[in-house]
Amino acid sequence: IDMGRKHRKGIPEVIFAERKTAEETKKIISRVIQKSDSILISRIQKKDYAKILKFVKTKKLQFKNGKNTTTLLLYKKTLKNNRGKIGIITAGTSDIGVAEEARLTCEAMHCSTITTYDVGIAGLHRLFPIVKKFIEEDVDAVIVAAGMEGALASVVSSLVSVPVPVPIMLLTVPPWAPPNVRPNDPEIVPTLLRVIVPVSPIIELAQIGRAHV
């Protein structure tokens, strides 16, 4: 358990629960919450989600959850959102789970968020009012969850002057991917970098949940 993460990185300890049992996750929650005001639990197994939620309530902890994600943000005191403002946007509804995990991560870092979902470039006209709002709200970054090919990120980054992090969580393999690459395979990231970065040099990559940005 890394209790110094919040002081070094500005984010509380993260439990990557995808490969942990419910009992293991509960034990870690109990240990961390003794010394920390908040903790982020990423990727709880669906079969364990209700158990973890019940455990959290018995501990009388406050929590935030999200749509289409099993990630939970637990906290003892009301979280202050005074460390920046982040816009979060998705290309389609299938990207919402990743975007919600990103939102909870941002809130764990005491950032406020503005979310807009299902505005892919297939209907490009939908994007411009959203970008205008982000600019008017003076966001510090725009996270773009953009499905298979990541086209939305390059469009957004050409319209704003702030960093555009891209969560790389592929549910399907693009046609240009190397042979034998599976969905969500880290080997695909360098290829995606070669495609996106020449178009938009300000894009930063973040694997939400895997690297716990």
PDB file of C-alpha atoms in Angstrom:
ATOM      1  CA  ILE A   1       0.000   0.000   0.000  1.00  0.00           C
ATOM      2  CA  ASP A   2       1.437   3.355  -1.068  1.00  0.00           C
ATOM      3  CA  MET A   3       0.359   5.846   1.582  1.00  0.00           C
ATOM      4  CA  GLY A   4       2.692   8.517   0.222  1.00  0.00           C
ATOM      5  CA  ARG A   5       1.090   8.660  -3.218  1.00  0.00           C
ATOM      6  CA  LYS A   6      -1.164  11.620  -2.391  1.00  0.00           C
ATOM      7  CA  HIS A   7       1.756  13.733  -1.190  1.00  0.00           C
ATOM      8  CA  ARG A   8       3.948  12.850  -4.184  1.00  0.00           C
ATOM      9  CA  LYS A   9       1.375  12.756  -6.987  1.00  0.00           C
ATOM     10  CA  GLY A  10      -1.705  14.568  -5.696  1.00  0.00           C
ATOM     11  CA  ILE A  11      -3.907  11.462  -5.890  1.00  0.00           C
ATOM     12  CA  PRO A  12      -4.844   9.087  -3.077  1.00  0.00           C
ATOM     13  CA  GLU A  13      -3.979   5.388  -3.044  1.00  0.00           C
ATOM     14  CA  VAL A  14      -5.682   3.353  -5.768  1.00  0.00           C
ATOM     15  CA  ILE A  15      -6.842  -0.237  -5.392  1.00  0.00           C
ATOM     16  CA  PHE A  16      -6.809  -2.043  -8.729  1.00  0.00           C
ATOM     17  CA  ALA A  17      -9.520  -4.541  -7.814  1.00  0.00           C
ATOM     18  CA  GLU A  18      -9.972  -6.352 -11.110  1.00  0.00           C
ATOM     19  CA  ARG A  19      -7.825  -9.293  -9.997  1.00  0.00           C
ATOM     20  CA  LYS A  20      -8.545  -9.123  -6.272  1.00  0.00           C
ATOM     21  CA  THR A  21     -11.163 -10.989  -4.294  1.00  0.00           C
ATOM     22  CA  ALA A  22     -13.812  -9.062  -2.404  1.00  0.00           C
ATOM     23  CA  GLU A  23     -12.142  -9.965   0.900  1.00  0.00           C
ATOM     24  CA  GLU A  24      -8.735  -8.739  -0.262  1.00  0.00           C
ATOM     25  CA  THR A  25     -10.258  -5.456  -1.408  1.00  0.00           C
ATOM     26  CA  LYS A  26     -12.092  -4.998   1.894  1.00  0.00           C
ATOM     27  CA  LYS A  27      -8.888  -5.530   3.893  1.00  0.00           C
ATOM     28  CA  ILE A  28      -7.023  -2.939   1.838  1.00  0.00           C
ATOM     29  CA  ILE A  29      -9.876  -0.432   2.204  1.00  0.00           C
ATOM     30  CA  SER A  30      -9.812  -0.881   5.991  1.00  0.00           C
ATOM     31  CA  ARG A  31      -6.057  -0.349   6.198  1.00  0.00           C
ATOM     32  CA  VAL A  32      -5.897   2.653   3.879  1.00  0.00           C
ATOM     33  CA  ILE A  33      -8.880   4.519   5.269  1.00  0.00           C
ATOM     34  CA  GLN A  34      -7.285   4.490   8.742  1.00  0.00           C
ATOM     35  CA  LYS A  35      -4.544   6.819   7.484  1.00  0.00           C
ATOM     36  CA  SER A  36      -6.172   8.542   4.508  1.00  0.00           C
ATOM     37  CA  ASP A  37      -9.320  10.602   3.957  1.00  0.00           C
ATOM     38  CA  SER A  38     -10.028   9.032   0.576  1.00  0.00           C
ATOM     39  CA  ILE A  39      -9.286   6.054  -1.645  1.00  0.00           C
ATOM     40  CA  LEU A  40     -10.068   5.129  -5.240  1.00  0.00           C
ATOM     41  CA  ILE A  41     -11.100   1.540  -6.013  1.00  0.00           C
ATOM     42  CA  SER A  42     -10.682   0.786  -9.696  1.00  0.00           C
ATOM     43  CA  ARG A  43     -12.343  -1.991 -11.705  1.00  0.00           C
ATOM     44  CA  ILE A  44     -14.183  -3.942  -9.015  1.00  0.00           C
ATOM     45  CA  GLN A  45     -15.348  -7.278 -10.399  1.00  0.00           C
ATOM     46  CA  LYS A  46     -19.056  -7.087 -11.195  1.00  0.00           C
ATOM     47  CA  LYS A  47     -19.835 -10.082  -9.013  1.00  0.00           C
ATOM     48  CA  ASP A  48     -18.192  -8.342  -6.049  1.00  0.00           C
ATOM     49  CA  TYR A  49     -19.537  -4.815  -6.565  1.00  0.00           C
ATOM     50  CA  ALA A  50     -22.611  -5.198  -4.315  1.00  0.00           C
ATOM     51  CA  LYS A  51     -20.479  -6.774  -1.579  1.00  0.00           C
ATOM     52  CA  ILE A  52     -17.958  -3.931  -1.639  1.00  0.00           C
ATOM     53  CA  LEU A  53     -20.696  -1.316  -1.671  1.00  0.00           C
ATOM     54  CA  LYS A  54     -22.376  -2.910   1.351  1.00  0.00           C
ATOM     55  CA  PHE A  55     -19.016  -3.021   3.163  1.00  0.00           C
ATOM     56  CA  VAL A  56     -18.423   0.671   2.398  1.00  0.00           C
ATOM     57  CA  LYS A  57     -21.806   1.565   3.874  1.00  0.00           C
ATOM     58  CA  THR A  58     -21.124  -0.427   7.053  1.00  0.00           C
ATOM     59  CA  LYS A  59     -17.921   1.584   7.447  1.00  0.00           C
ATOM     60  CA  LYS A  60     -20.065   4.739   7.138  1.00  0.00           C
ATOM     61  CA  LEU A  61     -17.905   6.050   4.321  1.00  0.00           C
ATOM     62  CA  GLN A  62     -19.195   8.431   1.702  1.00  0.00           C
ATOM     63  CA  PHE A  63     -18.752   7.340  -1.885  1.00  0.00           C
ATOM     64  CA  LYS A  64     -19.100   8.380  -5.494  1.00  0.00           C
ATOM     65  CA  ASN A  65     -19.747   5.955  -8.317  1.00  0.00           C
ATOM     66  CA  GLY A  66     -20.289   6.270 -12.058  1.00  0.00           C
ATOM     67  CA  LYS A  67     -22.349   5.056 -14.965  1.00  0.00           C
ATOM     68  CA  ASN A  68     -21.154   1.867 -16.703  1.00  0.00           C
ATOM     69  CA  THR A  69     -18.192   1.463 -14.362  1.00  0.00           C
ATOM     70  CA  THR A  70     -17.524  -0.443 -11.138  1.00  0.00           C
ATOM     71  CA  THR A  71     -14.953   2.080  -9.930  1.00  0.00           C
ATOM     72  CA  LEU A  72     -15.689   3.724  -6.573  1.00  0.00           C
ATOM     73  CA  LEU A  73     -14.273   6.826  -4.923  1.00  0.00           C
ATOM     74  CA  LEU A  74     -14.484   6.569  -1.131  1.00  0.00           C
ATOM     75  CA  TYR A  75     -13.962   9.468   1.265  1.00  0.00           C
ATOM     76  CA  LYS A  76     -14.507  10.472   4.883  1.00  0.00           C
ATOM     77  CA  LYS A  77     -14.726  14.247   4.423  1.00  0.00           C
ATOM     78  CA  THR A  78     -16.323  16.195   1.599  1.00  0.00           C
ATOM     79  CA  LEU A  79     -13.824  16.446  -1.235  1.00  0.00           C
ATOM     80  CA  LYS A  80     -12.797  19.960  -2.270  1.00  0.00           C
ATOM     81  CA  ASN A  81     -12.642  20.629  -6.009  1.00  0.00           C
ATOM     82  CA  ASN A  82     -10.024  23.367  -5.961  1.00  0.00           C
ATOM     83  CA  ARG A  83      -7.149  21.993  -8.030  1.00  0.00           C
ATOM     84  CA  GLY A  84      -8.284  22.561 -11.572  1.00  0.00           C
ATOM     85  CA  LYS A  85     -11.167  22.025 -13.950  1.00  0.00           C
ATOM     86  CA  ILE A  86     -11.280  19.151 -16.440  1.00  0.00           C
ATOM     87  CA  GLY A  87     -13.560  18.643 -19.439  1.00  0.00           C
ATOM     88  CA  ILE A  88     -14.415  15.027 -20.270  1.00  0.00           C
ATOM     89  CA  ILE A  89     -15.949  13.997 -23.576  1.00  0.00           C
ATOM     90  CA  THR A  90     -16.747  10.695 -25.296  1.00  0.00           C
ATOM     91  CA  ALA A  91     -17.285   9.738 -28.896  1.00  0.00           C
ATOM     92  CA  GLY A  92     -20.024   7.195 -28.140  1.00  0.00           C
ATOM     93  CA  THR A  93     -22.009   5.552 -25.374  1.00  0.00           C
ATOM     94  CA  SER A  94     -19.625   2.570 -25.282  1.00  0.00           C
ATOM     95  CA  ASP A  95     -16.903   4.941 -24.040  1.00  0.00           C
ATOM     96  CA  ILE A  96     -18.897   6.247 -21.070  1.00  0.00           C
ATOM     97  CA  GLY A  97     -17.522   3.706 -18.583  1.00  0.00           C
ATOM     98  CA  VAL A  98     -13.936   4.775 -19.271  1.00  0.00           C
ATOM     99  CA  ALA A  99     -14.915   8.455 -19.112  1.00  0.00           C
ATOM    100  CA  GLU A 100     -16.673   7.945 -15.779  1.00  0.00           C
ATOM    101  CA  GLU A 101     -13.599   6.238 -14.381  1.00  0.00           C
ATOM    102  CA  ALA A 102     -11.588   9.234 -15.548  1.00  0.00           C
ATOM    103  CA  ARG A 103     -14.092  11.569 -13.867  1.00  0.00           C
ATOM    104  CA  LEU A 104     -13.766   9.765 -10.538  1.00  0.00           C
ATOM    105  CA  THR A 105      -9.992   9.868 -10.862  1.00  0.00           C
ATOM    106  CA  CYS A 106     -10.089  13.618 -11.466  1.00  0.00           C
ATOM    107  CA  GLU A 107     -12.366  14.141  -8.480  1.00  0.00           C
ATOM    108  CA  ALA A 108     -10.008  12.064  -6.350  1.00  0.00           C
ATOM    109  CA  MET A 109      -7.362  14.606  -7.344  1.00  0.00           C
ATOM    110  CA  HIS A 110      -9.667  17.429  -6.179  1.00  0.00           C
ATOM    111  CA  CYS A 111     -10.481  18.618  -9.693  1.00  0.00           C
ATOM    112  CA  SER A 112     -13.957  19.672 -10.815  1.00  0.00           C
ATOM    113  CA  THR A 113     -15.246  18.102 -14.037  1.00  0.00           C
ATOM    114  CA  ILE A 114     -17.560  18.977 -16.914  1.00  0.00           C
ATOM    115  CA  THR A 115     -18.779  15.878 -18.764  1.00  0.00           C
ATOM    116  CA  THR A 116     -20.414  15.490 -22.161  1.00  0.00           C
ATOM    117  CA  TYR A 117     -20.994  12.091 -23.717  1.00  0.00           C
ATOM    118  CA  ASP A 118     -21.822  10.725 -27.177  1.00  0.00           C
ATOM    119  CA  VAL A 119     -20.547  13.534 -29.398  1.00  0.00           C
ATOM    120  CA  GLY A 120     -18.443  11.649 -31.929  1.00  0.00           C
ATOM    121  CA  ILE A 121     -17.244  13.102 -35.206  1.00  0.00           C
ATOM    122  CA  ALA A 122     -19.951  11.284 -37.166  1.00  0.00           C
ATOM    123  CA  GLY A 123     -22.077  14.291 -36.154  1.00  0.00           C
ATOM    124  CA  LEU A 124     -19.325  16.895 -36.004  1.00  0.00           C
ATOM    125  CA  HIS A 125     -21.736  19.804 -35.525  1.00  0.00           C
ATOM    126  CA  ARG A 126     -22.487  18.481 -32.006  1.00  0.00           C
ATOM    127  CA  LEU A 127     -18.911  19.071 -30.929  1.00  0.00           C
ATOM    128  CA  PHE A 128     -18.607  22.828 -31.401  1.00  0.00           C
ATOM    129  CA  PRO A 129     -21.012  23.971 -28.623  1.00  0.00           C
ATOM    130  CA  ILE A 130     -19.220  21.589 -26.243  1.00  0.00           C
ATOM    131  CA  VAL A 131     -15.784  22.945 -27.103  1.00  0.00           C
ATOM    132  CA  LYS A 132     -17.127  26.503 -26.753  1.00  0.00           C
ATOM    133  CA  LYS A 133     -18.372  25.659 -23.257  1.00  0.00           C
ATOM    134  CA  PHE A 134     -15.005  24.143 -22.303  1.00  0.00           C
ATOM    135  CA  ILE A 135     -13.249  27.309 -23.464  1.00  0.00           C
ATOM    136  CA  GLU A 136     -15.713  29.581 -21.641  1.00  0.00           C
ATOM    137  CA  GLU A 137     -15.310  27.527 -18.457  1.00  0.00           C
ATOM    138  CA  ASP A 138     -11.515  27.818 -18.832  1.00  0.00           C
ATOM    139  CA  VAL A 139     -10.807  24.098 -18.395  1.00  0.00           C
ATOM    140  CA  ASP A 140      -7.224  23.034 -17.760  1.00  0.00           C
ATOM    141  CA  ALA A 141      -7.435  19.880 -19.895  1.00  0.00           C
ATOM    142  CA  VAL A 142      -9.934  17.911 -21.990  1.00  0.00           C
ATOM    143  CA  ILE A 143      -9.995  14.127 -21.605  1.00  0.00           C
ATOM    144  CA  VAL A 144     -11.271  12.417 -24.748  1.00  0.00           C
ATOM    145  CA  ALA A 145     -12.490   8.809 -24.677  1.00  0.00           C
ATOM    146  CA  ALA A 146     -12.784   8.012 -28.333  1.00  0.00           C
ATOM    147  CA  GLY A 147     -13.484   4.350 -28.966  1.00  0.00           C
ATOM    148  CA  MET A 148     -11.644   2.469 -31.669  1.00  0.00           C
ATOM    149  CA  GLU A 149      -9.695   4.863 -33.855  1.00  0.00           C
ATOM    150  CA  GLY A 150      -9.332   7.912 -31.590  1.00  0.00           C
ATOM    151  CA  ALA A 151     -10.290  10.407 -34.302  1.00  0.00           C
ATOM    152  CA  LEU A 152     -12.223  12.646 -31.922  1.00  0.00           C
ATOM    153  CA  ALA A 153      -9.103  13.401 -29.877  1.00  0.00           C
ATOM    154  CA  SER A 154      -7.208  14.879 -32.837  1.00  0.00           C
ATOM    155  CA  VAL A 155     -10.202  17.048 -33.750  1.00  0.00           C
ATOM    156  CA  VAL A 156     -10.643  18.330 -30.189  1.00  0.00           C
ATOM    157  CA  SER A 157      -6.930  19.032 -29.789  1.00  0.00           C
ATOM    158  CA  SER A 158      -6.981  21.184 -32.930  1.00  0.00           C
ATOM    159  CA  LEU A 159      -9.663  23.399 -31.346  1.00  0.00           C
ATOM    160  CA  VAL A 160      -8.288  23.925 -27.839  1.00  0.00           C
ATOM    161  CA  SER A 161      -5.004  25.143 -26.378  1.00  0.00           C
ATOM    162  CA  VAL A 162      -4.934  22.830 -23.358  1.00  0.00           C
ATOM    163  CA  PRO A 163      -3.621  19.245 -23.047  1.00  0.00           C
ATOM    164  CA  VAL A 164      -5.897  16.495 -24.406  1.00  0.00           C
ATOM    165  CA  PRO A 165      -5.215  13.228 -22.530  1.00  0.00           C
ATOM    166  CA  VAL A 166      -6.563  10.101 -24.235  1.00  0.00           C
ATOM    167  CA  PRO A 167      -7.516   7.018 -22.178  1.00  0.00           C
ATOM    168  CA  ILE A 168      -6.331   4.033 -24.198  1.00  0.00           C
ATOM    169  CA  MET A 169      -8.861   1.310 -23.406  1.00  0.00           C
ATOM    170  CA  LEU A 170      -9.722  -0.364 -26.705  1.00  0.00           C
ATOM    171  CA  LEU A 171     -12.749  -2.638 -26.775  1.00  0.00           C
ATOM    172  CA  THR A 172     -12.123  -3.612 -30.390  1.00  0.00           C
ATOM    173  CA  VAL A 173      -8.994  -3.829 -32.510  1.00  0.00           C
ATOM    174  CA  PRO A 174      -8.646  -1.225 -35.285  1.00  0.00           C
ATOM    175  CA  PRO A 175      -8.059  -2.574 -38.800  1.00  0.00           C
ATOM    176  CA  TRP A 176      -4.609  -0.973 -38.914  1.00  0.00           C
ATOM    177  CA  ALA A 177      -3.413  -2.728 -35.749  1.00  0.00           C
ATOM    178  CA  PRO A 178      -0.462  -5.178 -35.918  1.00  0.00           C
ATOM    179  CA  PRO A 179      -1.265  -8.881 -36.299  1.00  0.00           C
ATOM    180  CA  ASN A 180      -2.247 -10.848 -33.178  1.00  0.00           C
ATOM    181  CA  VAL A 181      -3.084  -7.740 -31.134  1.00  0.00           C
ATOM    182  CA  ARG A 182      -5.991  -8.307 -28.764  1.00  0.00           C
ATOM    183  CA  PRO A 183      -8.475  -5.725 -27.446  1.00  0.00           C
ATOM    184  CA  ASN A 184      -6.944  -3.558 -24.720  1.00  0.00           C
ATOM    185  CA  ASP A 185      -3.486  -4.913 -25.560  1.00  0.00           C
ATOM    186  CA  PRO A 186      -0.684  -2.517 -24.503  1.00  0.00           C
ATOM    187  CA  GLU A 187       1.213  -3.416 -27.696  1.00  0.00           C
ATOM    188  CA  ILE A 188      -1.227  -1.292 -29.638  1.00  0.00           C
ATOM    189  CA  VAL A 189      -0.311   1.929 -27.806  1.00  0.00           C
ATOM    190  CA  PRO A 190       2.906   2.703 -29.755  1.00  0.00           C
ATOM    191  CA  THR A 191       1.004   2.259 -33.018  1.00  0.00           C
ATOM    192  CA  LEU A 192      -1.759   4.586 -31.841  1.00  0.00           C
ATOM    193  CA  LEU A 193       0.882   7.110 -30.809  1.00  0.00           C
ATOM    194  CA  ARG A 194       2.336   7.101 -34.322  1.00  0.00           C
ATOM    195  CA  VAL A 195      -1.125   7.766 -35.736  1.00  0.00           C
ATOM    196  CA  ILE A 196      -2.231  10.520 -33.341  1.00  0.00           C
ATOM    197  CA  VAL A 197       0.867  12.417 -32.278  1.00  0.00           C
ATOM    198  CA  PRO A 198       1.918  13.748 -35.726  1.00  0.00           C
ATOM    199  CA  VAL A 199      -1.582  15.236 -36.044  1.00  0.00           C
ATOM    200  CA  SER A 200      -1.672  16.754 -32.584  1.00  0.00           C
ATOM    201  CA  PRO A 201       1.652  17.162 -30.751  1.00  0.00           C
ATOM    202  CA  ILE A 202      -0.033  18.276 -27.502  1.00  0.00           C
ATOM    203  CA  ILE A 203      -1.851  14.991 -26.893  1.00  0.00           C
ATOM    204  CA  GLU A 204      -0.794  13.072 -23.796  1.00  0.00           C
ATOM    205  CA  LEU A 205      -1.627   9.409 -23.268  1.00  0.00           C
ATOM    206  CA  ALA A 206      -3.057   7.969 -20.062  1.00  0.00           C
ATOM    207  CA  GLN A 207      -4.285   4.444 -19.490  1.00  0.00           C
ATOM    208  CA  ILE A 208      -7.103   5.063 -17.056  1.00  0.00           C
ATOM    209  CA  GLY A 209      -7.384   2.249 -14.535  1.00  0.00           C
ATOM    210  CA  ARG A 210      -4.235   0.474 -15.762  1.00  0.00           C
ATOM    211  CA  ALA A 211      -1.736   3.220 -14.921  1.00  0.00           C
ATOM    212  CA  HIS A 212      -4.034   5.029 -12.475  1.00  0.00           C
ATOM    213  CA  VAL A 213      -3.384   8.513 -13.762  1.00  0.00           C
TER     214      VAL A 213
END
